[in-house]
Amino acid sequence: MEVLLMDNFLKSNEMVNYPSAIEVFEQALAGFRANDPLPWITLLDDDALLELPFNPPGQPKRLSGKKAILSYFESLPASIDFESFSEVFIHSLDDRDWVVAELTAKGTIQASGKTYDNRYVIVMNTSEGQIRLQRDYFNPLTAIDS
């Protein structure tokens, strides 16, 4: 039993040379702040899961795999030109591969020219610097109504 405990201690204190979930989130957010989703896309693991629990009926609530995630966003009728991300609160967790973030995104819907203003809570899990799970809680009706 003591050996197992020592092994767990050593594993939990090993030096890791990949970004934490906080660092991954910050890289992705920096891209979105520049209206460039490419950093987020490159951070997605090939088997990543994107969960959108509050998507309206007829829209997927879970997308599995990088290709499916990209296909979904390419199929959306309206893109958003983000102008600001404010009230960003990043909550670290005991496990460096998890992060919870809150933020407000503001911008303009390209198709309509209407204002977009939405609050997000994002739960992210990473592995070796890649996004394995991203769960976005937001009001999708804000985009639909814009």
Tab-separated table of C-alpha atoms in Angstrom:
chain	number	residue	atom	x	y	z
A	1	MET	CA	0.000	0.000	0.000
A	2	GLU	CA	2.807	2.448	0.817
A	3	VAL	CA	4.436	1.832	-2.572
A	4	LEU	CA	1.159	2.589	-4.334
A	5	LEU	CA	0.814	5.826	-2.407
A	6	MET	CA	4.394	6.805	-3.271
A	7	ASP	CA	3.746	5.998	-6.953
A	8	ASN	CA	0.645	8.199	-6.914
A	9	PHE	CA	2.598	10.986	-5.212
A	10	LEU	CA	5.348	10.808	-7.809
A	11	LYS	CA	2.868	10.769	-10.694
A	12	SER	CA	0.955	13.753	-9.353
A	13	ASN	CA	4.154	15.765	-8.937
A	14	GLU	CA	5.922	14.850	-12.187
A	15	MET	CA	6.961	17.747	-14.358
A	16	VAL	CA	4.795	18.001	-17.440
A	17	ASN	CA	5.851	19.749	-20.607
A	18	TYR	CA	2.516	20.456	-22.231
A	19	PRO	CA	0.130	23.374	-21.704
A	20	SER	CA	-2.457	23.282	-18.942
A	21	ALA	CA	-6.161	23.608	-19.745
A	22	ILE	CA	-5.950	27.260	-18.673
A	23	GLU	CA	-3.154	27.901	-21.169
A	24	VAL	CA	-5.065	26.081	-23.925
A	25	PHE	CA	-8.200	28.111	-23.178
A	26	GLU	CA	-6.199	31.359	-23.246
A	27	GLN	CA	-4.664	30.422	-26.633
A	28	ALA	CA	-8.094	29.688	-28.091
A	29	LEU	CA	-9.568	32.901	-26.664
A	30	ALA	CA	-6.691	34.954	-28.105
A	31	GLY	CA	-7.620	33.631	-31.546
A	32	PHE	CA	-11.297	34.448	-31.120
A	33	ARG	CA	-10.370	37.945	-29.902
A	34	ALA	CA	-8.601	38.394	-33.261
A	35	ASN	CA	-11.632	36.934	-35.123
A	36	ASP	CA	-9.455	33.954	-36.023
A	37	PRO	CA	-10.847	30.542	-35.056
A	38	LEU	CA	-7.735	28.758	-36.387
A	39	PRO	CA	-5.939	28.596	-33.004
A	40	TRP	CA	-9.021	26.915	-31.483
A	41	ILE	CA	-9.313	24.544	-34.438
A	42	THR	CA	-5.669	23.500	-34.198
A	43	LEU	CA	-6.089	22.887	-30.455
A	44	LEU	CA	-8.969	20.441	-31.011
A	45	ASP	CA	-8.029	16.795	-30.609
A	46	ASP	CA	-9.095	14.652	-33.591
A	47	ASP	CA	-11.531	12.865	-31.250
A	48	ALA	CA	-12.694	16.010	-29.436
A	49	LEU	CA	-16.236	16.318	-28.112
A	50	LEU	CA	-18.145	19.591	-28.273
A	51	GLU	CA	-21.265	19.681	-26.143
A	52	LEU	CA	-23.888	22.404	-26.596
A	53	PRO	CA	-26.503	21.373	-24.001
A	54	PHE	CA	-28.795	24.346	-24.632
A	55	ASN	CA	-28.873	24.186	-28.422
A	56	PRO	CA	-32.457	24.542	-29.688
A	57	PRO	CA	-34.450	21.581	-31.042
A	58	GLY	CA	-33.145	20.423	-34.393
A	59	GLN	CA	-29.574	21.461	-33.554
A	60	PRO	CA	-26.981	18.983	-32.255
A	61	LYS	CA	-26.289	18.950	-28.551
A	62	ARG	CA	-23.120	16.871	-28.951
A	63	LEU	CA	-20.578	16.775	-31.755
A	64	SER	CA	-17.972	14.044	-31.826
A	65	GLY	CA	-14.678	14.498	-33.646
A	66	LYS	CA	-12.832	17.489	-35.048
A	67	LYS	CA	-14.271	16.982	-38.550
A	68	ALA	CA	-17.870	16.947	-37.266
A	69	ILE	CA	-17.247	20.079	-35.181
A	70	LEU	CA	-15.788	21.973	-38.143
A	71	SER	CA	-18.581	20.800	-40.435
A	72	TYR	CA	-21.187	22.036	-37.950
A	73	PHE	CA	-19.705	25.534	-37.728
A	74	GLU	CA	-19.270	25.747	-41.501
A	75	SER	CA	-22.966	24.896	-41.924
A	76	LEU	CA	-24.251	27.665	-39.636
A	77	PRO	CA	-26.135	30.326	-41.585
A	78	ALA	CA	-24.767	33.293	-39.643
A	79	SER	CA	-21.228	34.002	-38.567
A	80	ILE	CA	-20.344	36.423	-35.813
A	81	ASP	CA	-17.699	39.131	-36.035
A	82	PHE	CA	-16.598	39.231	-32.417
A	83	GLU	CA	-15.747	42.699	-31.142
A	84	SER	CA	-14.990	41.966	-27.510
A	85	PHE	CA	-14.750	39.322	-24.842
A	86	SER	CA	-15.217	40.843	-21.413
A	87	GLU	CA	-15.908	39.797	-17.856
A	88	VAL	CA	-13.562	36.860	-18.392
A	89	PHE	CA	-13.208	34.774	-15.248
A	90	ILE	CA	-11.029	31.675	-15.414
A	91	HIS	CA	-11.452	29.137	-12.641
A	92	SER	CA	-8.606	26.701	-12.133
A	93	LEU	CA	-9.335	23.244	-10.796
A	94	ASP	CA	-7.177	20.773	-8.887
A	95	ASP	CA	-6.623	18.831	-12.116
A	96	ARG	CA	-4.537	20.949	-14.526
A	97	ASP	CA	-6.315	19.346	-17.495
A	98	TRP	CA	-9.662	20.951	-16.555
A	99	VAL	CA	-10.770	24.582	-16.577
A	100	VAL	CA	-14.057	26.439	-16.181
A	101	ALA	CA	-14.330	29.892	-17.730
A	102	GLU	CA	-17.013	32.574	-17.797
A	103	LEU	CA	-17.131	35.377	-20.333
A	104	THR	CA	-19.335	37.789	-22.233
A	105	ALA	CA	-18.978	37.836	-26.020
A	106	LYS	CA	-20.102	40.841	-28.046
A	107	GLY	CA	-20.094	41.287	-31.769
A	108	THR	CA	-22.127	41.645	-34.929
A	109	ILE	CA	-24.048	38.966	-36.822
A	110	GLN	CA	-22.645	39.126	-40.361
A	111	ALA	CA	-25.876	38.227	-42.156
A	112	SER	CA	-28.131	40.720	-40.357
A	113	GLY	CA	-25.787	43.367	-38.987
A	114	LYS	CA	-27.517	42.979	-35.617
A	115	THR	CA	-25.708	43.098	-32.299
A	116	TYR	CA	-24.684	39.841	-30.620
A	117	ASP	CA	-24.300	39.891	-26.824
A	118	ASN	CA	-24.134	36.587	-24.985
A	119	ARG	CA	-22.797	35.210	-21.708
A	120	TYR	CA	-20.903	31.897	-21.767
A	121	VAL	CA	-19.757	29.322	-19.262
A	122	ILE	CA	-17.226	26.964	-20.806
A	123	VAL	CA	-16.027	23.710	-19.288
A	124	MET	CA	-12.893	22.392	-20.971
A	125	ASN	CA	-10.855	19.221	-20.591
A	126	THR	CA	-7.498	18.886	-22.286
A	127	SER	CA	-4.941	16.160	-22.698
A	128	GLU	CA	-1.344	16.964	-23.589
A	129	GLY	CA	-2.340	20.442	-24.756
A	130	GLN	CA	-5.248	19.352	-26.966
A	131	ILE	CA	-8.952	19.996	-26.314
A	132	ARG	CA	-10.674	16.671	-25.615
A	133	LEU	CA	-13.984	18.083	-24.355
A	134	GLN	CA	-15.536	21.517	-24.553
A	135	ARG	CA	-18.962	22.117	-23.077
A	136	ASP	CA	-20.459	25.529	-23.882
A	137	TYR	CA	-23.346	26.853	-21.825
A	138	PHE	CA	-24.908	29.900	-23.483
A	139	ASN	CA	-28.227	31.154	-24.807
A	140	PRO	CA	-28.380	30.005	-28.457
A	141	LEU	CA	-31.594	31.985	-28.960
A	142	THR	CA	-29.526	35.178	-28.766
A	143	ALA	CA	-27.867	34.244	-32.064
A	144	ILE	CA	-31.142	33.091	-33.615
A	145	ASP	CA	-32.917	36.328	-32.637
A	146	SER	CA	-30.086	38.508	-33.951
